[in-house]
Amino acid sequence: MIKILLERLIRPKKISQSDYFDRYQELVGVLDNLQGQLGIKEVCGTQCHSSGCCGRSDTYSFYAPWNFVPRQLAEAEENGWSPPQEKRRTTCDLHRENGCSISSTKSPYCLGYLCKDKVESYLMREYGTHAIQFINDMGSVFSSNIGEPGLLDFLEAAIESGERILENRK
């Protein structure tokens, strides 16, 4: 946590698009892993049938800038994904039996979507009031777009609040 705070203080105000995308992917990968540790992925995998977060065939690309989509498809292919034979209408093309084919290139929409009836209620049941800040931070991620300067800060805040949940669990 101290490392993240120090990085915020020394991070240059303007960074190149390539550096931004690299940092974004790094933070998204950490947050995706954290969601697994918190049990969110299991809830999504066992209780959800691809509504909200992946309810369109092009969800992954619809919420990402056009020049980020090749990174998403490259990661999906590295993870064994191949394009579906037919276009899907109600499920994202990158969604498989075990969930999303990508982890570090998810759009803020895909990463930050926490459905109230399943995921948010699970977090509150499992972690109590410790989950409130994480849910709020993920809401900030969800409502952001790749390329916005504040998004990196929102991702870092969500990582911090998620790590606090895990620390309080132990």
PDB file of C-alpha atoms in Angstrom:
ATOM      1  CA  MET A   1       0.000   0.000   0.000  1.00  0.00           C
ATOM      2  CA  ILE A   2       2.850   2.390   0.788  1.00  0.00           C
ATOM      3  CA  LYS A   3       4.355   1.592  -2.627  1.00  0.00           C
ATOM      4  CA  ILE A   4       1.124   2.626  -4.376  1.00  0.00           C
ATOM      5  CA  LEU A   5       0.946   5.878  -2.383  1.00  0.00           C
ATOM      6  CA  LEU A   6       4.548   6.717  -3.255  1.00  0.00           C
ATOM      7  CA  GLU A   7       3.922   5.953  -6.928  1.00  0.00           C
ATOM      8  CA  ARG A   8       0.987   8.379  -6.878  1.00  0.00           C
ATOM      9  CA  LEU A   9       3.194  11.131  -5.482  1.00  0.00           C
ATOM     10  CA  ILE A  10       5.958  10.659  -8.027  1.00  0.00           C
ATOM     11  CA  ARG A  11       3.802   9.746 -11.051  1.00  0.00           C
ATOM     12  CA  PRO A  12       4.197  12.341 -13.768  1.00  0.00           C
ATOM     13  CA  LYS A  13       1.015  14.231 -14.561  1.00  0.00           C
ATOM     14  CA  LYS A  14       1.193  13.372 -18.264  1.00  0.00           C
ATOM     15  CA  ILE A  15       2.254   9.970 -19.478  1.00  0.00           C
ATOM     16  CA  SER A  16       2.351   8.556 -22.974  1.00  0.00           C
ATOM     17  CA  GLN A  17      -0.604   6.546 -24.205  1.00  0.00           C
ATOM     18  CA  SER A  18       1.555   3.420 -24.339  1.00  0.00           C
ATOM     19  CA  ASP A  19       2.740   3.904 -20.740  1.00  0.00           C
ATOM     20  CA  TYR A  20      -0.845   4.608 -19.668  1.00  0.00           C
ATOM     21  CA  PHE A  21      -2.073   1.371 -21.299  1.00  0.00           C
ATOM     22  CA  ASP A  22       0.803  -0.591 -19.723  1.00  0.00           C
ATOM     23  CA  ARG A  23       0.044   0.797 -16.248  1.00  0.00           C
ATOM     24  CA  TYR A  24      -3.664   0.219 -16.799  1.00  0.00           C
ATOM     25  CA  GLN A  25      -3.043  -3.428 -17.705  1.00  0.00           C
ATOM     26  CA  GLU A  26      -0.815  -3.897 -14.662  1.00  0.00           C
ATOM     27  CA  LEU A  27      -3.437  -2.496 -12.277  1.00  0.00           C
ATOM     28  CA  VAL A  28      -6.309  -4.368 -13.934  1.00  0.00           C
ATOM     29  CA  GLY A  29      -4.361  -7.629 -13.635  1.00  0.00           C
ATOM     30  CA  VAL A  30      -3.836  -7.005  -9.904  1.00  0.00           C
ATOM     31  CA  LEU A  31      -7.492  -6.093  -9.387  1.00  0.00           C
ATOM     32  CA  ASP A  32      -8.715  -9.088 -11.400  1.00  0.00           C
ATOM     33  CA  ASN A  33      -6.592 -11.369  -9.200  1.00  0.00           C
ATOM     34  CA  LEU A  34      -7.908  -9.627  -6.096  1.00  0.00           C
ATOM     35  CA  GLN A  35     -11.483 -10.223  -7.251  1.00  0.00           C
ATOM     36  CA  GLY A  36     -10.615 -13.915  -7.393  1.00  0.00           C
ATOM     37  CA  GLN A  37      -9.243 -13.849  -3.851  1.00  0.00           C
ATOM     38  CA  LEU A  38     -12.372 -12.104  -2.611  1.00  0.00           C
ATOM     39  CA  GLY A  39     -14.573 -14.798  -4.168  1.00  0.00           C
ATOM     40  CA  ILE A  40     -16.205 -12.506  -6.719  1.00  0.00           C
ATOM     41  CA  LYS A  41     -15.204 -14.622  -9.704  1.00  0.00           C
ATOM     42  CA  GLU A  42     -16.679 -17.719  -8.130  1.00  0.00           C
ATOM     43  CA  VAL A  43     -19.966 -15.924  -7.490  1.00  0.00           C
ATOM     44  CA  CYS A  44     -20.015 -14.718 -11.102  1.00  0.00           C
ATOM     45  CA  GLY A  45     -19.101 -18.148 -12.430  1.00  0.00           C
ATOM     46  CA  THR A  46     -21.589 -20.150 -10.388  1.00  0.00           C
ATOM     47  CA  GLN A  47     -24.527 -17.796  -9.940  1.00  0.00           C
ATOM     48  CA  CYS A  48     -24.595 -15.582 -13.012  1.00  0.00           C
ATOM     49  CA  HIS A  49     -25.645 -16.247 -16.560  1.00  0.00           C
ATOM     50  CA  SER A  50     -23.900 -13.318 -18.234  1.00  0.00           C
ATOM     51  CA  SER A  51     -26.208 -10.436 -17.724  1.00  0.00           C
ATOM     52  CA  GLY A  52     -25.009  -6.911 -16.965  1.00  0.00           C
ATOM     53  CA  CYS A  53     -21.257  -7.158 -17.246  1.00  0.00           C
ATOM     54  CA  CYS A  54     -21.063  -9.394 -20.308  1.00  0.00           C
ATOM     55  CA  GLY A  55     -24.548  -9.187 -21.761  1.00  0.00           C
ATOM     56  CA  ARG A  56     -23.517  -8.111 -25.279  1.00  0.00           C
ATOM     57  CA  SER A  57     -21.433  -9.983 -27.843  1.00  0.00           C
ATOM     58  CA  ASP A  58     -19.065  -7.028 -28.063  1.00  0.00           C
ATOM     59  CA  THR A  59     -19.020  -5.938 -24.421  1.00  0.00           C
ATOM     60  CA  TYR A  60     -15.218  -6.133 -24.221  1.00  0.00           C
ATOM     61  CA  SER A  61     -14.691  -3.802 -27.198  1.00  0.00           C
ATOM     62  CA  PHE A  62     -17.763  -1.588 -26.823  1.00  0.00           C
ATOM     63  CA  TYR A  63     -16.341  -0.065 -23.634  1.00  0.00           C
ATOM     64  CA  ALA A  64     -12.706   0.164 -24.777  1.00  0.00           C
ATOM     65  CA  PRO A  65     -10.994   2.530 -27.201  1.00  0.00           C
ATOM     66  CA  TRP A  66     -10.488   1.041 -30.666  1.00  0.00           C
ATOM     67  CA  ASN A  67      -6.698   0.997 -30.287  1.00  0.00           C
ATOM     68  CA  PHE A  68      -6.955  -1.095 -27.093  1.00  0.00           C
ATOM     69  CA  VAL A  69      -9.032  -3.905 -28.636  1.00  0.00           C
ATOM     70  CA  PRO A  70      -6.009  -5.632 -30.277  1.00  0.00           C
ATOM     71  CA  ARG A  71      -4.452  -5.975 -26.789  1.00  0.00           C
ATOM     72  CA  GLN A  72      -7.675  -7.578 -25.549  1.00  0.00           C
ATOM     73  CA  LEU A  73      -7.845 -10.074 -28.417  1.00  0.00           C
ATOM     74  CA  ALA A  74      -4.135 -10.921 -28.101  1.00  0.00           C
ATOM     75  CA  GLU A  75      -4.553 -11.676 -24.382  1.00  0.00           C
ATOM     76  CA  ALA A  76      -7.662 -13.764 -25.062  1.00  0.00           C
ATOM     77  CA  GLU A  77      -5.824 -15.805 -27.704  1.00  0.00           C
ATOM     78  CA  GLU A  78      -2.870 -16.316 -25.328  1.00  0.00           C
ATOM     79  CA  ASN A  79      -5.410 -17.736 -22.869  1.00  0.00           C
ATOM     80  CA  GLY A  80      -6.752 -20.254 -25.400  1.00  0.00           C
ATOM     81  CA  TRP A  81      -9.728 -18.277 -26.706  1.00  0.00           C
ATOM     82  CA  SER A  82     -10.881 -18.598 -30.279  1.00  0.00           C
ATOM     83  CA  PRO A  83     -13.666 -16.610 -31.921  1.00  0.00           C
ATOM     84  CA  PRO A  84     -17.138 -18.168 -31.617  1.00  0.00           C
ATOM     85  CA  GLN A  85     -18.556 -19.752 -34.778  1.00  0.00           C
ATOM     86  CA  GLU A  86     -21.649 -17.567 -34.568  1.00  0.00           C
ATOM     87  CA  LYS A  87     -22.141 -14.103 -33.156  1.00  0.00           C
ATOM     88  CA  ARG A  88     -23.778 -14.267 -29.754  1.00  0.00           C
ATOM     89  CA  ARG A  89     -26.559 -11.922 -28.829  1.00  0.00           C
ATOM     90  CA  THR A  90     -26.667 -12.206 -25.048  1.00  0.00           C
ATOM     91  CA  THR A  91     -23.138 -13.127 -24.024  1.00  0.00           C
ATOM     92  CA  CYS A  92     -19.801 -11.463 -24.671  1.00  0.00           C
ATOM     93  CA  ASP A  93     -17.706 -13.207 -27.323  1.00  0.00           C
ATOM     94  CA  LEU A  94     -14.838 -13.473 -24.828  1.00  0.00           C
ATOM     95  CA  HIS A  95     -16.970 -15.252 -22.206  1.00  0.00           C
ATOM     96  CA  ARG A  96     -16.271 -18.963 -21.766  1.00  0.00           C
ATOM     97  CA  GLU A  97     -17.550 -21.659 -19.425  1.00  0.00           C
ATOM     98  CA  ASN A  98     -15.053 -20.614 -16.763  1.00  0.00           C
ATOM     99  CA  GLY A  99     -15.620 -16.884 -17.169  1.00  0.00           C
ATOM    100  CA  CYS A 100     -13.833 -14.152 -19.045  1.00  0.00           C
ATOM    101  CA  SER A 101     -10.969 -14.983 -21.420  1.00  0.00           C
ATOM    102  CA  ILE A 102      -9.076 -11.869 -20.394  1.00  0.00           C
ATOM    103  CA  SER A 103      -7.842 -10.596 -17.072  1.00  0.00           C
ATOM    104  CA  SER A 104      -5.456  -7.666 -17.568  1.00  0.00           C
ATOM    105  CA  THR A 105      -7.177  -5.963 -20.509  1.00  0.00           C
ATOM    106  CA  LYS A 106     -10.765  -5.793 -19.269  1.00  0.00           C
ATOM    107  CA  SER A 107     -12.544  -2.506 -19.823  1.00  0.00           C
ATOM    108  CA  PRO A 108     -13.472  -0.498 -16.709  1.00  0.00           C
ATOM    109  CA  TYR A 109     -17.089  -1.445 -17.404  1.00  0.00           C
ATOM    110  CA  CYS A 110     -16.348  -5.178 -17.384  1.00  0.00           C
ATOM    111  CA  LEU A 111     -14.000  -5.020 -14.406  1.00  0.00           C
ATOM    112  CA  GLY A 112     -16.024  -2.642 -12.277  1.00  0.00           C
ATOM    113  CA  TYR A 113     -19.484  -4.105 -12.778  1.00  0.00           C
ATOM    114  CA  LEU A 114     -20.708  -5.590  -9.492  1.00  0.00           C
ATOM    115  CA  CYS A 115     -24.331  -6.650  -9.763  1.00  0.00           C
ATOM    116  CA  LYS A 116     -26.298  -5.745  -6.673  1.00  0.00           C
ATOM    117  CA  ASP A 117     -28.341  -8.904  -6.313  1.00  0.00           C
ATOM    118  CA  LYS A 118     -25.428 -11.335  -6.443  1.00  0.00           C
ATOM    119  CA  VAL A 119     -21.972  -9.807  -6.068  1.00  0.00           C
ATOM    120  CA  GLU A 120     -22.658  -6.812  -3.831  1.00  0.00           C
ATOM    121  CA  SER A 121     -24.910  -8.849  -1.567  1.00  0.00           C
ATOM    122  CA  TYR A 122     -22.239 -11.595  -1.402  1.00  0.00           C
ATOM    123  CA  LEU A 123     -19.554  -9.058  -0.443  1.00  0.00           C
ATOM    124  CA  MET A 124     -21.711  -7.530   2.287  1.00  0.00           C
ATOM    125  CA  ARG A 125     -22.668 -10.942   3.641  1.00  0.00           C
ATOM    126  CA  GLU A 126     -19.098 -12.246   3.564  1.00  0.00           C
ATOM    127  CA  TYR A 127     -17.139  -9.146   4.644  1.00  0.00           C
ATOM    128  CA  GLY A 128     -19.684  -6.831   6.264  1.00  0.00           C
ATOM    129  CA  THR A 129     -19.000  -3.115   6.357  1.00  0.00           C
ATOM    130  CA  HIS A 130     -15.396  -3.667   5.199  1.00  0.00           C
ATOM    131  CA  ALA A 131     -16.850  -4.215   1.716  1.00  0.00           C
ATOM    132  CA  ILE A 132     -18.537  -0.818   1.428  1.00  0.00           C
ATOM    133  CA  GLN A 133     -15.449   1.154   0.379  1.00  0.00           C
ATOM    134  CA  PHE A 134     -14.463  -1.537  -2.129  1.00  0.00           C
ATOM    135  CA  ILE A 135     -17.953  -1.499  -3.665  1.00  0.00           C
ATOM    136  CA  ASN A 136     -17.800   2.306  -3.932  1.00  0.00           C
ATOM    137  CA  ASP A 137     -14.304   2.213  -5.450  1.00  0.00           C
ATOM    138  CA  MET A 138     -15.398  -0.383  -7.998  1.00  0.00           C
ATOM    139  CA  GLY A 139     -18.319   1.897  -8.872  1.00  0.00           C
ATOM    140  CA  SER A 140     -15.797   4.630  -9.722  1.00  0.00           C
ATOM    141  CA  VAL A 141     -13.906   2.183 -11.935  1.00  0.00           C
ATOM    142  CA  PHE A 142     -17.135   1.074 -13.608  1.00  0.00           C
ATOM    143  CA  SER A 143     -18.168   4.607 -14.515  1.00  0.00           C
ATOM    144  CA  SER A 144     -14.767   5.542 -16.009  1.00  0.00           C
ATOM    145  CA  ASN A 145     -13.263   5.160 -19.451  1.00  0.00           C
ATOM    146  CA  ILE A 146      -9.838   3.991 -20.539  1.00  0.00           C
ATOM    147  CA  GLY A 147      -7.714   7.068 -21.142  1.00  0.00           C
ATOM    148  CA  GLU A 148      -9.256   9.220 -18.416  1.00  0.00           C
ATOM    149  CA  PRO A 149      -6.544  10.443 -16.036  1.00  0.00           C
ATOM    150  CA  GLY A 150      -8.496   9.599 -12.866  1.00  0.00           C
ATOM    151  CA  LEU A 151      -9.030   5.963 -13.823  1.00  0.00           C
ATOM    152  CA  LEU A 152      -5.572   4.864 -12.680  1.00  0.00           C
ATOM    153  CA  ASP A 153      -6.268   6.438  -9.276  1.00  0.00           C
ATOM    154  CA  PHE A 154      -9.656   4.688  -9.083  1.00  0.00           C
ATOM    155  CA  LEU A 155      -8.007   1.340  -9.852  1.00  0.00           C
ATOM    156  CA  GLU A 156      -5.383   1.921  -7.167  1.00  0.00           C
ATOM    157  CA  ALA A 157      -8.063   2.880  -4.640  1.00  0.00           C
ATOM    158  CA  ALA A 158     -10.051  -0.283  -5.423  1.00  0.00           C
ATOM    159  CA  ILE A 159      -6.895  -2.377  -4.978  1.00  0.00           C
ATOM    160  CA  GLU A 160      -6.200  -0.718  -1.634  1.00  0.00           C
ATOM    161  CA  SER A 161      -9.734  -1.193  -0.317  1.00  0.00           C
ATOM    162  CA  GLY A 162      -9.828  -4.798  -1.569  1.00  0.00           C
ATOM    163  CA  GLU A 163      -6.520  -5.537   0.147  1.00  0.00           C
ATOM    164  CA  ARG A 164      -7.902  -4.042   3.384  1.00  0.00           C
ATOM    165  CA  ILE A 165     -10.819  -6.478   3.182  1.00  0.00           C
ATOM    166  CA  LEU A 166      -8.382  -9.383   2.924  1.00  0.00           C
ATOM    167  CA  GLU A 167      -6.245  -8.020   5.780  1.00  0.00           C
ATOM    168  CA  ASN A 168      -9.301  -7.693   8.036  1.00  0.00           C
ATOM    169  CA  ARG A 169     -10.389 -11.224   7.152  1.00  0.00           C
ATOM    170  CA  LYS A 170      -7.223 -12.750   8.583  1.00  0.00           C
TER     171      LYS A 170
END
